[in-house]
Amino acid sequence: MRPMAQIAMVMNLDKCIGCHTCSVTCKQAWTNRRGMEYVWFNNVETRPGQGYPRRYEDQSRWRGGWELNRRGALRLKAGGRLKKLAGIFSNPRLPEIKDYYEPWTYDYKNLTDAPLGDDFPVARPVSSITDKPMKIEWSSNWDDNLGGAPAHGELDPMVERTRQHACDQVRFAYEQTFMFYLPRICEHCLNPSCVASCPSGAMYKRTEDGIVLVDQDRCRGWRMCVTGCPYKKVYFNHRTGKAEKCTLCYPRIEAGLPTVCSETCVGRLRYLGVVLYDADRVAAAAATPDERDLYEAQLSVFLDPDDPAVRRACEKAGIAHDWIEAARRSPVHALISRYRVALPLHPEYRTMPMVWYIPPLSPVVDALTGTGHDGEDAANLFGAIDTLRIPLQYLAEVFTAGDVGPVRAALDRLAAMRSHMRAINLGEEPDAAVGAAVGMKPDEIEAMYRLLAIAKYEERYVIPTAAVGDARRLEESALPDECSLDFDGGPGMGGDGPFGGDSGRRRLPLVSVENFHLLRRRQSADDEAQVADPKEAP
């Protein structure tokens, strides 16, 4: 056993309203620079839909992630070292700007400087890349709220796979449309194919918390990482000639603060916590022959932080005591391993993703209520899950490589929770058989309800902080409320690239990690009296 710790995230899709607040705040904090106009480290997709970039899930085209060779060993879909060396100066497996979108601004100057006349001046769209007038045809959020529409739904690669496996084709008649929102960030995988694809070794996975980063000084702009990532969450900065990606807001994580997207999420659907795993099992789990067994294989990699043997092994491996305790209280561990309602995104890519999702149940409740039946009654809910307007097979293609069983089990547990808590709220005696049917005790159901419905800030984000004694050493030159890449020597700045110095280094005053701790207390305190400067602490 070789235990390691990983910061992981779970998102509850029942709560996502598609407001894109997470995307906007992430954009403002991390990619609000020249060369990054088209980049969204966090984006919210409407499913069914093409996603961002368009049809990124079509690995027959993009060749991202891993596959098994004839001997059953893992190999990159995009090819090994020799193939990469042969095509290092010409990599055809890359999304083009049209697969993302050509970013634009508007000619606002024409509005203010136009001469007085009888006509009305307009602000024409202008390309942010070429500075020339352009026609707007596509963007990262172009098919928002159009899930299930014939114009876009049939272009979803997961719809194609669902139709191949399902007896009845997924139809897109108006009365049968369905949709849900899927927020996406970098998965910070246990077996990241982007790291394995990088010829210069610039991509790396931090051993202390599992966050995958790009060393800007070592990056040479080969863009093999863009090809290798099956989720297409590595981007190329065309001004600096460097690759950039989601950093999981690591300056905030080091201070115990959640990511910017989590902090600003309107629906409070994101959970952050520590997961312990056995690094020696990762390769074997990723090489599981049957894709449908990959979900269970990844679960087997995770370690139980309440097991005394695991705790002793973690301490022997040098994992700090507060990290082990954080793993015991981790909401992510509870939702993934204890309650088993969270599922990975595309485990068939064999990267062992560490951003998991609770599948949406809400549409079935609304549909039942609309037919005149009790939408919260357990008997109605369990029977209706099979006829969910969001087909189980589609959800399975997204989260469990086509295996409907885990999706159905997760939805059953969510339905049991709704029924159990409804009885309590109405002053009735909960039916013990409801929980027993899904293998849960009443106290477990109520604990899961608290976590999913009414958990407080520090229950949703259980992140061990960097030691205050190391605050001087862990100085970051980013503003605490921005977490910008634009600090001197930061992960997004590698000096002037071959495309110019528009996003070159800017010098900002140093802000120590102590200030992040102060910000964390301000975010979670009930009144100002509870907020104190850590320097004044005894």
Short mmCIF file of N, CA, C and O in Angstrom, two decimals, residues 181-267:
data_model
loop_
_atom_site.label_atom_id
_atom_site.label_comp_id
_atom_site.label_asym_id
_atom_site.label_seq_id
_atom_site.Cartn_x
_atom_site.Cartn_y
_atom_site.Cartn_z
N TYR A 181 -27.89 20.52 -16.76
CA TYR A 181 -26.65 21.29 -16.86
C TYR A 181 -25.49 20.48 -16.31
O TYR A 181 -25.63 19.78 -15.30
N LEU A 182 -24.35 20.61 -16.96
CA LEU A 182 -23.16 19.87 -16.57
C LEU A 182 -21.98 20.84 -16.46
O LEU A 182 -21.35 21.17 -17.46
N PRO A 183 -21.67 21.33 -15.24
CA PRO A 183 -20.48 22.18 -15.08
C PRO A 183 -19.22 21.33 -15.20
O PRO A 183 -19.16 20.20 -14.70
N ARG A 184 -18.19 21.86 -15.86
CA ARG A 184 -16.96 21.08 -16.06
C ARG A 184 -15.73 21.92 -15.75
O ARG A 184 -15.65 23.09 -16.14
N ILE A 185 -14.79 21.31 -15.03
CA ILE A 185 -13.47 21.86 -14.85
C ILE A 185 -12.47 20.74 -15.15
O ILE A 185 -12.85 19.63 -15.49
N CYS A 186 -11.18 21.03 -15.02
CA CYS A 186 -10.18 19.98 -15.13
C CYS A 186 -10.45 18.91 -14.09
O CYS A 186 -10.80 19.20 -12.95
N GLU A 187 -10.29 17.65 -14.47
CA GLU A 187 -10.62 16.54 -13.58
C GLU A 187 -9.49 16.22 -12.59
O GLU A 187 -9.71 15.44 -11.66
N HIS A 188 -8.31 16.77 -12.77
CA HIS A 188 -7.17 16.52 -11.87
C HIS A 188 -7.06 15.01 -11.57
O HIS A 188 -7.08 14.56 -10.42
N CYS A 189 -6.92 14.26 -12.65
CA CYS A 189 -7.06 12.81 -12.63
C CYS A 189 -5.93 12.13 -11.84
O CYS A 189 -4.83 12.68 -11.68
N LEU A 190 -6.22 10.92 -11.37
CA LEU A 190 -5.21 10.10 -10.73
C LEU A 190 -4.22 9.54 -11.76
O LEU A 190 -3.07 9.26 -11.44
N ASN A 191 -4.69 9.34 -12.99
CA ASN A 191 -3.86 8.78 -14.06
C ASN A 191 -3.93 9.72 -15.27
O ASN A 191 -4.42 9.35 -16.33
N PRO A 192 -3.43 10.94 -15.12
CA PRO A 192 -3.66 11.97 -16.14
C PRO A 192 -2.93 11.69 -17.45
O PRO A 192 -1.70 11.56 -17.47
N SER A 193 -3.67 11.61 -18.54
CA SER A 193 -3.05 11.38 -19.85
C SER A 193 -2.37 12.63 -20.37
O SER A 193 -1.47 12.53 -21.21
N CYS A 194 -2.78 13.81 -19.88
CA CYS A 194 -2.11 15.04 -20.32
C CYS A 194 -0.66 15.05 -19.82
O CYS A 194 0.25 15.48 -20.53
N VAL A 195 -0.46 14.60 -18.58
CA VAL A 195 0.89 14.56 -18.02
C VAL A 195 1.76 13.58 -18.81
O VAL A 195 2.91 13.87 -19.15
N ALA A 196 1.19 12.41 -19.13
CA ALA A 196 1.94 11.41 -19.87
C ALA A 196 2.22 11.84 -21.30
O ALA A 196 3.17 11.36 -21.93
N SER A 197 1.42 12.76 -21.84
CA SER A 197 1.57 13.18 -23.23
C SER A 197 2.61 14.28 -23.42
O SER A 197 3.07 14.50 -24.54
N CYS A 198 2.98 14.98 -22.35
CA CYS A 198 3.84 16.15 -22.48
C CYS A 198 5.28 15.76 -22.78
O CYS A 198 5.93 15.10 -21.96
N PRO A 199 5.84 16.13 -23.95
CA PRO A 199 7.22 15.75 -24.29
C PRO A 199 8.27 16.44 -23.42
O PRO A 199 9.35 15.90 -23.20
N SER A 200 7.95 17.65 -22.92
CA SER A 200 8.95 18.41 -22.18
C SER A 200 8.85 18.23 -20.67
O SER A 200 9.66 18.80 -19.93
N GLY A 201 7.88 17.45 -20.21
CA GLY A 201 7.74 17.22 -18.78
C GLY A 201 7.21 18.42 -18.02
O GLY A 201 7.39 18.51 -16.80
N ALA A 202 6.57 19.35 -18.72
CA ALA A 202 6.06 20.55 -18.06
C ALA A 202 4.79 20.27 -17.26
O ALA A 202 4.52 20.95 -16.26
N MET A 203 3.99 19.30 -17.68
CA MET A 203 2.78 18.93 -16.95
C MET A 203 3.17 18.00 -15.81
O MET A 203 3.94 17.05 -16.01
N TYR A 204 2.66 18.26 -14.63
CA TYR A 204 2.98 17.42 -13.49
C TYR A 204 1.82 17.41 -12.49
O TYR A 204 0.98 18.30 -12.48
N LYS A 205 1.79 16.37 -11.68
CA LYS A 205 0.76 16.20 -10.66
C LYS A 205 1.41 16.36 -9.29
O LYS A 205 2.34 15.62 -8.96
N ARG A 206 0.96 17.33 -8.52
CA ARG A 206 1.58 17.59 -7.22
C ARG A 206 1.35 16.41 -6.27
O ARG A 206 0.23 15.92 -6.13
N THR A 207 2.41 15.98 -5.62
CA THR A 207 2.30 14.82 -4.73
C THR A 207 1.56 15.16 -3.45
O THR A 207 0.93 14.29 -2.85
N GLU A 208 1.60 16.42 -3.02
CA GLU A 208 0.99 16.76 -1.73
C GLU A 208 -0.52 16.84 -1.77
O GLU A 208 -1.19 16.58 -0.76
N ASP A 209 -1.11 17.19 -2.93
CA ASP A 209 -2.57 17.32 -2.97
C ASP A 209 -3.18 16.84 -4.28
O ASP A 209 -4.40 16.92 -4.47
N GLY A 210 -2.38 16.33 -5.22
CA GLY A 210 -2.91 15.75 -6.44
C GLY A 210 -3.30 16.74 -7.51
O GLY A 210 -3.84 16.34 -8.55
N ILE A 211 -3.09 18.03 -7.31
CA ILE A 211 -3.47 19.03 -8.31
C ILE A 211 -2.52 18.95 -9.51
O ILE A 211 -1.30 18.88 -9.34
N VAL A 212 -3.08 18.95 -10.71
CA VAL A 212 -2.29 18.88 -11.94
C VAL A 212 -2.02 20.29 -12.44
O VAL A 212 -2.94 21.09 -12.63
N LEU A 213 -0.74 20.61 -12.65
CA LEU A 213 -0.33 21.96 -13.04
C LEU A 213 0.60 21.91 -14.25
O LEU A 213 1.06 20.84 -14.66
N VAL A 214 0.89 23.09 -14.80
CA VAL A 214 1.81 23.25 -15.92
C VAL A 214 2.97 24.13 -15.48
O VAL A 214 2.75 25.26 -15.02
N ASP A 215 4.18 23.64 -15.59
CA ASP A 215 5.37 24.44 -15.32
C ASP A 215 5.62 25.31 -16.54
O ASP A 215 6.06 24.84 -17.59
N GLN A 216 5.34 26.61 -16.40
CA GLN A 216 5.43 27.51 -17.54
C GLN A 216 6.86 27.68 -18.05
O GLN A 216 7.07 27.96 -19.22
N ASP A 217 7.83 27.50 -17.17
CA ASP A 217 9.22 27.63 -17.60
C ASP A 217 9.66 26.47 -18.48
O ASP A 217 10.52 26.62 -19.35
N ARG A 218 9.08 25.28 -18.24
CA ARG A 218 9.47 24.10 -19.01
C ARG A 218 8.60 23.89 -20.24
O ARG A 218 8.98 23.13 -21.14
N CYS A 219 7.42 24.50 -20.26
CA CYS A 219 6.51 24.30 -21.39
C CYS A 219 7.11 24.85 -22.68
O CYS A 219 7.58 25.99 -22.71
N ARG A 220 7.08 24.06 -23.74
CA ARG A 220 7.61 24.47 -25.04
C ARG A 220 6.51 24.60 -26.09
O ARG A 220 6.79 24.79 -27.27
N GLY A 221 5.27 24.50 -25.66
CA GLY A 221 4.16 24.74 -26.58
C GLY A 221 3.94 23.66 -27.62
O GLY A 221 3.42 23.93 -28.71
N TRP A 222 4.31 22.39 -27.31
CA TRP A 222 4.10 21.31 -28.27
C TRP A 222 2.62 20.98 -28.44
O TRP A 222 2.20 20.41 -29.44
N ARG A 223 1.82 21.26 -27.42
CA ARG A 223 0.36 21.05 -27.43
C ARG A 223 -0.04 19.58 -27.47
O ARG A 223 -1.19 19.25 -27.78
N MET A 224 0.87 18.68 -27.17
CA MET A 224 0.50 17.27 -27.06
C MET A 224 -0.45 17.05 -25.88
O MET A 224 -1.27 16.13 -25.90
N CYS A 225 -0.34 17.90 -24.86
CA CYS A 225 -1.23 17.78 -23.70
C CYS A 225 -2.67 18.09 -24.08
O CYS A 225 -3.61 17.51 -23.53
N VAL A 226 -2.85 19.02 -25.03
CA VAL A 226 -4.20 19.35 -25.49
C VAL A 226 -4.83 18.13 -26.16
O VAL A 226 -6.00 17.81 -25.94
N THR A 227 -4.04 17.45 -26.97
CA THR A 227 -4.52 16.23 -27.61
C THR A 227 -4.77 15.14 -26.59
O THR A 227 -5.78 14.45 -26.63
N GLY A 228 -3.85 14.97 -25.65
CA GLY A 228 -3.92 13.86 -24.70
C GLY A 228 -5.07 13.97 -23.73
O GLY A 228 -5.58 12.95 -23.27
N CYS A 229 -5.50 15.19 -23.38
CA CYS A 229 -6.60 15.35 -22.43
C CYS A 229 -7.92 15.02 -23.10
O CYS A 229 -8.34 15.72 -24.02
N PRO A 230 -8.63 13.98 -22.67
CA PRO A 230 -9.89 13.63 -23.33
C PRO A 230 -11.02 14.60 -23.00
O PRO A 230 -12.02 14.65 -23.71
N TYR A 231 -10.85 15.37 -21.93
CA TYR A 231 -11.87 16.34 -21.54
C TYR A 231 -11.62 17.70 -22.19
O TYR A 231 -12.41 18.62 -22.03
N LYS A 232 -10.50 17.83 -22.88
CA LYS A 232 -10.10 19.07 -23.57
C LYS A 232 -10.13 20.27 -22.62
O LYS A 232 -10.68 21.33 -22.92
N LYS A 233 -9.49 20.08 -21.47
CA LYS A 233 -9.41 21.13 -20.47
C LYS A 233 -8.00 21.68 -20.34
O LYS A 233 -7.67 22.29 -19.32
N VAL A 234 -7.15 21.43 -21.33
CA VAL A 234 -5.85 22.10 -21.43
C VAL A 234 -5.93 23.02 -22.64
O VAL A 234 -6.37 22.60 -23.71
N TYR A 235 -5.51 24.26 -22.46
CA TYR A 235 -5.65 25.26 -23.52
C TYR A 235 -4.29 25.84 -23.89
O TYR A 235 -3.35 25.84 -23.08
N PHE A 236 -4.20 26.34 -25.09
CA PHE A 236 -2.97 26.93 -25.59
C PHE A 236 -3.11 28.44 -25.62
O PHE A 236 -4.05 28.98 -26.24
N ASN A 237 -2.21 29.13 -24.93
CA ASN A 237 -2.20 30.59 -24.94
C ASN A 237 -1.43 31.05 -26.17
O ASN A 237 -0.20 30.89 -26.25
N HIS A 238 -2.13 31.59 -27.13
CA HIS A 238 -1.50 31.92 -28.41
C HIS A 238 -0.66 33.18 -28.33
O HIS A 238 0.00 33.54 -29.31
N ARG A 239 -0.66 33.87 -27.21
CA ARG A 239 0.21 35.04 -27.05
C ARG A 239 1.55 34.66 -26.42
O ARG A 239 2.58 35.21 -26.79
N THR A 240 1.53 33.74 -25.47
CA THR A 240 2.78 33.35 -24.81
C THR A 240 3.37 32.07 -25.38
O THR A 240 4.52 31.75 -25.11
N GLY A 241 2.56 31.31 -26.15
CA GLY A 241 3.04 30.04 -26.68
C GLY A 241 3.14 28.96 -25.62
O GLY A 241 3.92 28.02 -25.78
N LYS A 242 2.35 29.07 -24.55
CA LYS A 242 2.38 28.11 -23.45
C LYS A 242 1.01 27.47 -23.27
O LYS A 242 -0.02 28.04 -23.65
N ALA A 243 1.01 26.27 -22.69
CA ALA A 243 -0.24 25.60 -22.32
C ALA A 243 -0.67 26.06 -20.94
O ALA A 243 0.17 26.26 -20.05
N GLU A 244 -1.96 26.22 -20.73
CA GLU A 244 -2.50 26.60 -19.43
C GLU A 244 -3.75 25.78 -19.14
O GLU A 244 -4.42 25.31 -20.07
N LYS A 245 -4.06 25.64 -17.87
CA LYS A 245 -5.21 24.83 -17.46
C LYS A 245 -5.68 25.26 -16.09
O LYS A 245 -5.03 26.06 -15.41
N CYS A 246 -6.81 24.69 -15.67
CA CYS A 246 -7.35 24.92 -14.33
C CYS A 246 -6.33 24.49 -13.28
O CYS A 246 -5.77 23.39 -13.35
N THR A 247 -6.07 25.36 -12.30
CA THR A 247 -5.13 25.06 -11.24
C THR A 247 -5.82 24.66 -9.94
O THR A 247 -5.17 24.53 -8.91
N LEU A 248 -7.13 24.47 -9.99
CA LEU A 248 -7.95 24.20 -8.80
C LEU A 248 -7.72 25.28 -7.74
O LEU A 248 -7.80 25.03 -6.55
N CYS A 249 -7.41 26.50 -8.21
CA CYS A 249 -7.19 27.65 -7.31
C CYS A 249 -6.27 27.27 -6.16
O CYS A 249 -6.58 27.51 -4.99
N TYR A 250 -5.13 26.69 -6.48
CA TYR A 250 -4.28 26.11 -5.43
C TYR A 250 -3.82 27.12 -4.38
O TYR A 250 -3.63 26.74 -3.21
N PRO A 251 -3.65 28.43 -4.69
CA PRO A 251 -3.32 29.35 -3.58
C PRO A 251 -4.43 29.42 -2.53
O PRO A 251 -4.15 29.57 -1.35
N ARG A 252 -5.67 29.29 -2.97
CA ARG A 252 -6.78 29.27 -2.02
C ARG A 252 -6.84 27.93 -1.29
O ARG A 252 -7.09 27.87 -0.08
N ILE A 253 -6.64 26.84 -2.03
CA ILE A 253 -6.68 25.51 -1.40
C ILE A 253 -5.63 25.42 -0.29
O ILE A 253 -5.88 24.86 0.78
N GLU A 254 -4.44 25.97 -0.54
CA GLU A 254 -3.38 25.92 0.46
C GLU A 254 -3.76 26.64 1.74
O GLU A 254 -3.23 26.33 2.82
N ALA A 255 -4.68 27.58 1.66
CA ALA A 255 -5.13 28.31 2.83
C ALA A 255 -6.45 27.79 3.37
O ALA A 255 -7.02 28.38 4.28
N GLY A 256 -6.93 26.67 2.82
CA GLY A 256 -8.19 26.12 3.29
C GLY A 256 -9.42 26.76 2.69
O GLY A 256 -10.54 26.51 3.14
N LEU A 257 -9.23 27.59 1.67
CA LEU A 257 -10.37 28.23 1.00
C LEU A 257 -10.80 27.40 -0.20
O LEU A 257 -9.96 26.79 -0.87
N PRO A 258 -12.09 27.37 -0.50
CA PRO A 258 -12.54 26.64 -1.70
C PRO A 258 -12.16 27.38 -2.97
O PRO A 258 -11.75 28.54 -2.94
N THR A 259 -12.29 26.70 -4.08
CA THR A 259 -12.01 27.30 -5.38
C THR A 259 -12.97 28.45 -5.64
O THR A 259 -14.04 28.55 -5.02
N VAL A 260 -12.61 29.33 -6.56
CA VAL A 260 -13.45 30.48 -6.89
C VAL A 260 -14.81 30.01 -7.40
O VAL A 260 -15.85 30.58 -7.05
N CYS A 261 -14.81 28.97 -8.25
CA CYS A 261 -16.08 28.49 -8.79
C CYS A 261 -16.97 27.94 -7.68
O CYS A 261 -18.20 28.09 -7.71
N SER A 262 -16.38 27.29 -6.67
CA SER A 262 -17.16 26.77 -5.55
C SER A 262 -17.68 27.90 -4.68
O SER A 262 -18.83 27.90 -4.24
N GLU A 263 -16.80 28.87 -4.40
CA GLU A 263 -17.16 29.99 -3.52
C GLU A 263 -18.35 30.77 -4.06
O GLU A 263 -19.20 31.22 -3.30
N THR A 264 -18.38 30.95 -5.37
CA THR A 264 -19.40 31.82 -5.96
C THR A 264 -20.60 31.06 -6.50
O THR A 264 -21.51 31.69 -7.06
N CYS A 265 -20.63 29.75 -6.36
CA CYS A 265 -21.73 28.95 -6.91
C CYS A 265 -23.05 29.32 -6.26
O CYS A 265 -23.21 29.22 -5.03
N VAL A 266 -24.01 29.75 -7.06
CA VAL A 266 -25.31 30.19 -6.54
C VAL A 266 -26.07 29.02 -5.93
O VAL A 266 -26.71 29.15 -4.89
N GLY A 267 -26.01 27.86 -6.56
CA GLY A 267 -26.78 26.71 -6.08
C GLY A 267 -26.10 25.94 -4.97
O GLY A 267 -26.68 24.98 -4.45
#
